[in-house]
mmCIF file of C-alpha atoms in Angstrom:
data_model
loop_
_atom_site.group_PDB
_atom_site.id
_atom_site.type_symbol
_atom_site.label_atom_id
_atom_site.label_comp_id
_atom_site.label_asym_id
_atom_site.label_seq_id
_atom_site.Cartn_x
_atom_site.Cartn_y
_atom_site.Cartn_z
ATOM 1 C CA MET A 1433 39.897 -18.565 -24.154
ATOM 2 C CA ARG A 1434 39.145 -17.388 -20.642
ATOM 3 C CA LEU A 1435 40.548 -14.187 -19.174
ATOM 4 C CA THR A 1436 40.971 -13.762 -15.421
ATOM 5 C CA ALA A 1437 42.162 -10.761 -13.423
ATOM 6 C CA LEU A 1438 44.064 -12.030 -10.388
ATOM 7 C CA PRO A 1439 44.243 -9.352 -7.646
ATOM 8 C CA ALA A 1440 47.663 -8.628 -6.168
ATOM 9 C CA PHE A 1441 48.922 -6.109 -3.599
ATOM 10 C CA GLN A 1442 46.441 -3.292 -2.994
ATOM 11 C CA ASP A 1443 45.305 -2.561 -6.550
ATOM 12 C CA ASN A 1444 47.403 -4.573 -9.043
ATOM 13 C CA TYR A 1445 46.079 -7.165 -11.445
ATOM 14 C CA ILE A 1446 47.980 -10.164 -12.722
ATOM 15 C CA TRP A 1447 46.308 -11.237 -15.960
ATOM 16 C CA ALA A 1448 45.775 -14.884 -16.842
ATOM 17 C CA LEU A 1449 44.662 -15.865 -20.339
ATOM 18 C CA GLN A 1450 43.745 -19.544 -20.333
ATOM 19 C CA ALA A 1451 43.347 -21.819 -23.343
ATOM 20 C CA PRO A 1452 40.754 -24.624 -23.473
ATOM 21 C CA ASP A 1453 43.421 -27.209 -22.621
ATOM 22 C CA GLY A 1454 44.169 -25.416 -19.326
ATOM 23 C CA SER A 1455 47.472 -23.817 -20.348
ATOM 24 C CA ALA A 1456 47.674 -20.146 -19.402
ATOM 25 C CA VAL A 1457 49.795 -17.090 -20.033
ATOM 26 C CA PHE A 1458 50.334 -14.901 -16.965
ATOM 27 C CA VAL A 1459 51.069 -11.197 -17.389
ATOM 28 C CA ASP A 1460 53.045 -9.091 -14.895
ATOM 29 C CA PRO A 1461 53.095 -11.384 -11.832
ATOM 30 C CA GLY A 1462 54.277 -8.969 -9.163
ATOM 31 C CA GLN A 1463 53.436 -11.655 -6.601
ATOM 32 C CA ALA A 1464 53.756 -15.415 -6.983
ATOM 33 C CA ARG A 1465 50.913 -16.379 -4.640
ATOM 34 C CA PRO A 1466 47.970 -15.505 -6.947
ATOM 35 C CA VAL A 1467 49.560 -17.505 -9.780
ATOM 36 C CA LEU A 1468 50.275 -20.470 -7.530
ATOM 37 C CA GLU A 1469 46.674 -20.424 -6.316
ATOM 38 C CA ALA A 1470 45.387 -20.258 -9.894
ATOM 39 C CA ALA A 1471 47.628 -23.170 -10.857
ATOM 40 C CA ALA A 1472 46.196 -25.185 -7.979
ATOM 41 C CA GLN A 1473 42.757 -24.578 -9.508
ATOM 42 C CA GLY A 1474 43.815 -25.971 -12.868
ATOM 43 C CA MET A 1475 45.587 -23.203 -14.759
ATOM 44 C CA ARG A 1476 48.801 -24.627 -16.170
ATOM 45 C CA PRO A 1477 51.442 -21.881 -16.626
ATOM 46 C CA ALA A 1478 52.701 -21.853 -20.209
ATOM 47 C CA ALA A 1479 54.542 -18.508 -20.207
ATOM 48 C CA VAL A 1480 55.001 -15.229 -18.374
ATOM 49 C CA LEU A 1481 54.833 -11.868 -20.148
ATOM 50 C CA LEU A 1482 56.399 -8.791 -18.549
ATOM 51 C CA THR A 1483 55.584 -5.264 -19.687
ATOM 52 C CA HIS A 1484 58.142 -3.286 -17.676
ATOM 53 C CA HIS A 1485 60.683 -3.505 -14.893
ATOM 54 C CA HIS A 1486 58.757 -2.221 -11.856
ATOM 55 C CA ASP A 1487 58.802 -4.696 -8.996
ATOM 56 C CA ASP A 1488 55.033 -4.786 -8.575
ATOM 57 C CA HIS A 1489 54.950 -6.297 -12.077
ATOM 58 C CA ILE A 1490 57.919 -8.681 -11.974
ATOM 59 C CA GLY A 1491 58.498 -9.440 -8.287
ATOM 60 C CA GLY A 1492 56.891 -12.889 -8.290
ATOM 61 C CA VAL A 1493 58.785 -14.367 -11.219
ATOM 62 C CA ALA A 1494 61.735 -15.742 -9.262
ATOM 63 C CA GLU A 1495 59.428 -17.741 -6.979
ATOM 64 C CA LEU A 1496 57.447 -19.021 -9.966
ATOM 65 C CA ARG A 1497 60.687 -20.180 -11.544
ATOM 66 C CA GLU A 1498 61.461 -22.158 -8.389
ATOM 67 C CA ARG A 1499 58.194 -24.033 -8.935
ATOM 68 C CA TRP A 1500 58.536 -24.265 -12.755
ATOM 69 C CA PRO A 1501 62.239 -23.899 -13.662
ATOM 70 C CA ALA A 1502 61.603 -24.133 -17.416
ATOM 71 C CA LEU A 1503 58.765 -21.583 -17.467
ATOM 72 C CA PRO A 1504 59.351 -19.221 -20.443
ATOM 73 C CA VAL A 1505 59.507 -15.545 -19.525
ATOM 74 C CA PHE A 1506 59.310 -12.773 -22.137
ATOM 75 C CA ALA A 1507 60.457 -9.295 -21.147
ATOM 76 C CA PRO A 1508 61.643 -6.003 -22.636
ATOM 77 C CA GLU A 1509 65.282 -5.156 -23.142
ATOM 78 C CA ASP A 1510 66.107 -3.596 -19.792
ATOM 79 C CA GLU A 1511 69.059 -4.358 -17.546
ATOM 80 C CA ARG A 1512 66.885 -3.690 -14.501
ATOM 81 C CA ILE A 1513 65.000 -6.928 -15.179
ATOM 82 C CA GLN A 1514 67.607 -9.256 -13.749
ATOM 83 C CA LEU A 1515 65.940 -12.504 -14.729
ATOM 84 C CA GLU A 1516 66.743 -15.212 -17.211
ATOM 85 C CA CYS A 1517 64.245 -14.463 -19.967
ATOM 86 C CA GLU A 1518 63.776 -13.960 -23.667
ATOM 87 C CA ARG A 1519 64.095 -10.292 -24.545
ATOM 88 C CA VAL A 1520 61.518 -8.952 -26.985
ATOM 89 C CA GLY A 1521 60.785 -5.607 -28.569
ATOM 90 C CA GLU A 1522 58.849 -3.777 -31.243
ATOM 91 C CA GLY A 1523 57.365 -6.077 -33.870
ATOM 92 C CA ASP A 1524 58.453 -9.333 -32.256
ATOM 93 C CA ARG A 1525 55.975 -12.163 -31.888
ATOM 94 C CA VAL A 1526 55.629 -14.225 -28.751
ATOM 95 C CA GLN A 1527 54.342 -17.718 -29.459
ATOM 96 C CA SER A 1528 53.837 -20.275 -26.731
ATOM 97 C CA ALA A 1529 51.385 -23.142 -26.192
ATOM 98 C CA GLY A 1530 49.044 -21.905 -28.900
ATOM 99 C CA PHE A 1531 49.211 -18.260 -27.881
ATOM 100 C CA ASP A 1532 50.436 -15.664 -30.359
ATOM 101 C CA PHE A 1533 51.098 -12.055 -29.350
ATOM 102 C CA THR A 1534 52.617 -9.097 -31.150
ATOM 103 C CA VAL A 1535 54.951 -6.894 -29.119
ATOM 104 C CA LEU A 1536 54.425 -3.126 -29.226
ATOM 105 C CA SER A 1537 56.983 -0.643 -27.965
ATOM 106 C CA VAL A 1538 55.127 1.914 -25.806
ATOM 107 C CA PRO A 1539 57.729 3.953 -23.887
ATOM 108 C CA GLY A 1540 56.741 6.783 -21.582
ATOM 109 C CA HIS A 1541 55.888 5.279 -18.207
ATOM 110 C CA THR A 1542 59.311 3.651 -18.441
ATOM 111 C CA ARG A 1543 61.814 3.914 -21.260
ATOM 112 C CA SER A 1544 61.538 0.223 -22.197
ATOM 113 C CA HIS A 1545 57.829 -0.388 -21.620
ATOM 114 C CA ILE A 1546 56.181 -2.836 -24.021
ATOM 115 C CA ALA A 1547 52.659 -4.150 -24.553
ATOM 116 C CA PHE A 1548 51.400 -7.480 -25.862
ATOM 117 C CA HIS A 1549 48.508 -7.623 -28.333
ATOM 118 C CA GLY A 1550 46.789 -10.802 -29.415
ATOM 119 C CA HIS A 1551 43.613 -12.862 -29.286
ATOM 120 C CA GLY A 1552 41.597 -9.642 -29.000
ATOM 121 C CA HIS A 1553 43.414 -8.590 -25.831
ATOM 122 C CA LEU A 1554 45.895 -5.806 -25.091
ATOM 123 C CA PHE A 1555 48.140 -6.290 -22.083
ATOM 124 C CA CYS A 1556 49.405 -2.750 -21.650
ATOM 125 C CA GLY A 1557 50.880 -2.690 -18.143
ATOM 126 C CA ASP A 1558 50.958 0.871 -16.847
ATOM 127 C CA THR A 1559 50.843 2.723 -20.174
ATOM 128 C CA LEU A 1560 47.069 2.910 -20.612
ATOM 129 C CA PHE A 1561 44.528 2.598 -17.813
ATOM 130 C CA SER A 1562 40.770 2.651 -18.007
ATOM 131 C CA LEU A 1563 39.922 6.377 -18.106
ATOM 132 C CA GLY A 1564 43.569 7.289 -17.546
ATOM 133 C CA CYS A 1565 47.208 6.625 -18.355
ATOM 134 C CA GLY A 1566 50.424 5.994 -16.485
ATOM 135 C CA ARG A 1567 52.707 8.606 -15.036
ATOM 136 C CA MET A 1568 55.723 9.594 -17.134
ATOM 137 C CA PHE A 1569 58.538 8.344 -14.949
ATOM 138 C CA GLU A 1570 61.018 8.022 -17.808
ATOM 139 C CA GLY A 1571 59.400 9.606 -20.841
ATOM 140 C CA THR A 1572 58.440 12.892 -22.431
ATOM 141 C CA PRO A 1573 54.890 14.018 -23.199
ATOM 142 C CA ALA A 1574 55.519 13.578 -26.924
ATOM 143 C CA ARG A 1575 56.766 10.035 -26.453
ATOM 144 C CA MET A 1576 53.969 9.036 -24.098
ATOM 145 C CA LEU A 1577 51.312 10.523 -26.372
ATOM 146 C CA ALA A 1578 52.785 8.654 -29.347
ATOM 147 C CA SER A 1579 52.572 5.401 -27.357
ATOM 148 C CA LEU A 1580 48.940 6.045 -26.460
ATOM 149 C CA GLU A 1581 48.114 6.882 -30.073
ATOM 150 C CA ARG A 1582 49.610 3.541 -31.143
ATOM 151 C CA LEU A 1583 47.308 1.732 -28.746
ATOM 152 C CA ALA A 1584 44.331 3.867 -29.770
ATOM 153 C CA ALA A 1585 44.776 2.693 -33.367
ATOM 154 C CA LEU A 1586 44.070 -0.941 -32.466
ATOM 155 C CA PRO A 1587 40.613 -2.413 -33.224
ATOM 156 C CA GLY A 1588 37.839 -0.943 -31.110
ATOM 157 C CA GLN A 1589 36.778 -4.353 -29.791
ATOM 158 C CA THR A 1590 40.205 -4.888 -28.208
ATOM 159 C CA ARG A 1591 39.928 -5.653 -24.500
ATOM 160 C CA VAL A 1592 42.230 -3.331 -22.564
ATOM 161 C CA CYS A 1593 43.924 -5.305 -19.783
ATOM 162 C CA CYS A 1594 45.827 -2.777 -17.680
ATOM 163 C CA GLY A 1595 47.915 -3.312 -14.584
ATOM 164 C CA HIS A 1596 45.891 -1.550 -11.871
ATOM 165 C CA GLU A 1597 42.382 -0.964 -10.547
ATOM 166 C CA TYR A 1598 42.383 2.817 -10.948
ATOM 167 C CA THR A 1599 39.116 3.327 -12.821
ATOM 168 C CA LEU A 1600 37.045 5.079 -10.143
ATOM 169 C CA GLY A 1601 39.772 7.568 -9.279
ATOM 170 C CA ASN A 1602 40.445 8.187 -12.956
ATOM 171 C CA ALA A 1603 36.723 8.705 -13.554
ATOM 172 C CA VAL A 1604 36.559 11.567 -11.050
ATOM 173 C CA PHE A 1605 39.355 13.389 -12.857
ATOM 174 C CA ALA A 1606 37.943 12.613 -16.304
ATOM 175 C CA ARG A 1607 34.528 14.013 -15.302
ATOM 176 C CA HIS A 1608 36.281 17.138 -14.025
ATOM 177 C CA VAL A 1609 37.913 17.608 -17.432
ATOM 178 C CA ASP A 1610 34.955 16.524 -19.581
ATOM 179 C CA PRO A 1611 31.784 16.947 -17.466
ATOM 180 C CA THR A 1612 29.240 16.839 -20.304
ATOM 181 C CA ASN A 1613 30.473 13.548 -21.800
ATOM 182 C CA ALA A 1614 27.457 11.213 -21.554
ATOM 183 C CA ALA A 1615 29.495 8.093 -22.391
ATOM 184 C CA LEU A 1616 31.920 8.942 -19.605
ATOM 185 C CA HIS A 1617 29.061 9.400 -17.144
ATOM 186 C CA ARG A 1618 27.715 5.949 -18.076
ATOM 187 C CA ARG A 1619 31.140 4.383 -17.722
ATOM 188 C CA GLN A 1620 31.609 5.926 -14.288
ATOM 189 C CA GLN A 1621 28.258 4.561 -13.133
ATOM 190 C CA GLU A 1622 29.103 1.147 -14.558
ATOM 191 C CA ALA A 1623 32.459 1.132 -12.760
ATOM 192 C CA MET A 1624 30.876 2.163 -9.463
ATOM 193 C CA ASP A 1625 28.411 -0.705 -9.764
ATOM 194 C CA MET A 1626 31.197 -3.174 -10.532
ATOM 195 C CA ARG A 1627 33.280 -2.110 -7.550
ATOM 196 C CA SER A 1628 30.240 -2.184 -5.237
ATOM 197 C CA ARG A 1629 30.060 -5.888 -6.079
ATOM 198 C CA SER A 1630 33.845 -6.350 -5.718
ATOM 199 C CA ARG A 1631 34.211 -6.940 -9.454
ATOM 200 C CA PRO A 1632 37.143 -5.632 -11.537
ATOM 201 C CA THR A 1633 36.312 -2.663 -13.744
ATOM 202 C CA VAL A 1634 38.695 -3.986 -16.393
ATOM 203 C CA PRO A 1635 39.168 -5.120 -19.046
ATOM 204 C CA SER A 1636 37.445 -2.273 -20.790
ATOM 205 C CA LEU A 1637 36.821 -2.041 -24.513
ATOM 206 C CA LEU A 1638 39.154 0.226 -26.430
ATOM 207 C CA SER A 1639 36.106 1.738 -28.161
ATOM 208 C CA SER A 1640 34.860 2.851 -24.739
ATOM 209 C CA GLU A 1641 38.223 4.347 -23.852
ATOM 210 C CA LEU A 1642 38.194 6.319 -27.094
ATOM 211 C CA GLU A 1643 34.847 7.810 -26.061
ATOM 212 C CA CYS A 1644 35.646 8.403 -22.413
ATOM 213 C CA ASN A 1645 39.371 8.590 -21.631
ATOM 214 C CA PRO A 1646 40.616 12.200 -21.772
ATOM 215 C CA PHE A 1647 44.179 11.067 -22.449
ATOM 216 C CA LEU A 1648 42.970 9.483 -25.699
ATOM 217 C CA ARG A 1649 40.871 12.580 -26.520
ATOM 218 C CA THR A 1650 43.504 15.292 -26.746
ATOM 219 C CA HIS A 1651 41.974 16.244 -30.114
ATOM 220 C CA ALA A 1652 38.437 16.654 -28.718
ATOM 221 C CA ASP A 1653 37.086 20.179 -28.254
ATOM 222 C CA PRO A 1654 35.854 19.711 -24.635
ATOM 223 C CA VAL A 1655 39.262 18.422 -23.534
ATOM 224 C CA ARG A 1656 41.156 21.125 -25.414
ATOM 225 C CA GLN A 1657 38.873 23.791 -23.943
ATOM 226 C CA ALA A 1658 39.442 22.511 -20.412
ATOM 227 C CA VAL A 1659 43.196 22.620 -20.935
ATOM 228 C CA ALA A 1660 42.977 26.079 -22.504
ATOM 229 C CA ALA A 1661 41.150 27.338 -19.428
ATOM 230 C CA ARG A 1662 44.030 26.122 -17.257
ATOM 231 C CA LEU A 1663 46.720 27.541 -19.523
ATOM 232 C CA GLY A 1664 44.935 30.853 -20.081
ATOM 233 C CA ARG A 1665 45.410 30.422 -23.833
ATOM 234 C CA ALA A 1666 44.849 27.909 -26.581
ATOM 235 C CA PRO A 1667 47.258 24.947 -26.476
ATOM 236 C CA VAL A 1668 49.691 24.920 -29.378
ATOM 237 C CA ASP A 1669 49.166 21.234 -30.236
ATOM 238 C CA GLN A 1670 48.016 17.872 -28.917
ATOM 239 C CA VAL A 1671 51.339 17.293 -27.161
ATOM 240 C CA GLU A 1672 50.754 20.383 -25.048
ATOM 241 C CA VAL A 1673 47.173 19.266 -24.368
ATOM 242 C CA PHE A 1674 48.458 15.905 -23.183
ATOM 243 C CA ALA A 1675 51.323 17.393 -21.154
ATOM 244 C CA GLU A 1676 48.993 19.744 -19.298
ATOM 245 C CA LEU A 1677 46.428 16.982 -18.728
ATOM 246 C CA ARG A 1678 49.089 14.758 -17.196
ATOM 247 C CA ARG A 1679 50.434 17.619 -15.049
ATOM 248 C CA TRP A 1680 46.871 18.387 -13.943
ATOM 249 C CA LYS A 1681 46.190 14.760 -13.068
ATOM 250 C CA ASP A 1682 49.474 14.422 -11.158
ATOM 251 C CA GLY A 1683 48.374 17.138 -8.728
ATOM 252 C CA PHE A 1684 44.645 16.436 -8.797
ATOM 253 C CA ARG A 1685 42.723 15.957 -5.581
ATOM 254 C CA ALA A 1686 39.012 15.197 -5.759
#
């Protein structure tokens, strides 16, 4: 299978996972144009997967349906996704044209956010980013942390396919929190090199995120110590570590 990150808007990615016969699953098409261009190059749309209701992830579906009226669309249970689609949730399997994904419920960024895991890939929308995580628009720190811990438990060789090109900005914050992390320093340099050549910095390996991403390292002493310094006391638990990290990141300016 071949994975392609199709750029959309300023920093979104629409993911395309293509089988040898040319059929492809497209994830979070906020714009139709990149998918139409990919189809013109030989990718045959087999299905669309939607992780959450934000328009920059679903906005192109209506136009794609005009081109392919029978195109299957799989989406979370959320009345804000006003499209004809098959609603899926925790534990469901999405099977189409030889593809087979398990649906994971990962609320926090939005209340109904889901992720799709299969074929060694994790399509996680705006829940987990390389070296970061999504903002909590509709969730609590405890809920968001639980979602991230679910994703962190997947196999280390899983390719993390997130919805945005945020790696360099996330790296600056992560280095601020965890400045002595050698793996993080290497990842930042790697990402800088990729972007200098106009290459996507994702997918990343989950094993790398576990070494480098502070939001997956709320148990690690350097991260806890950085949060303690901000709080002026030891954090009571990992939820408080995560909550303060997210609050810190929300107001962070390099």
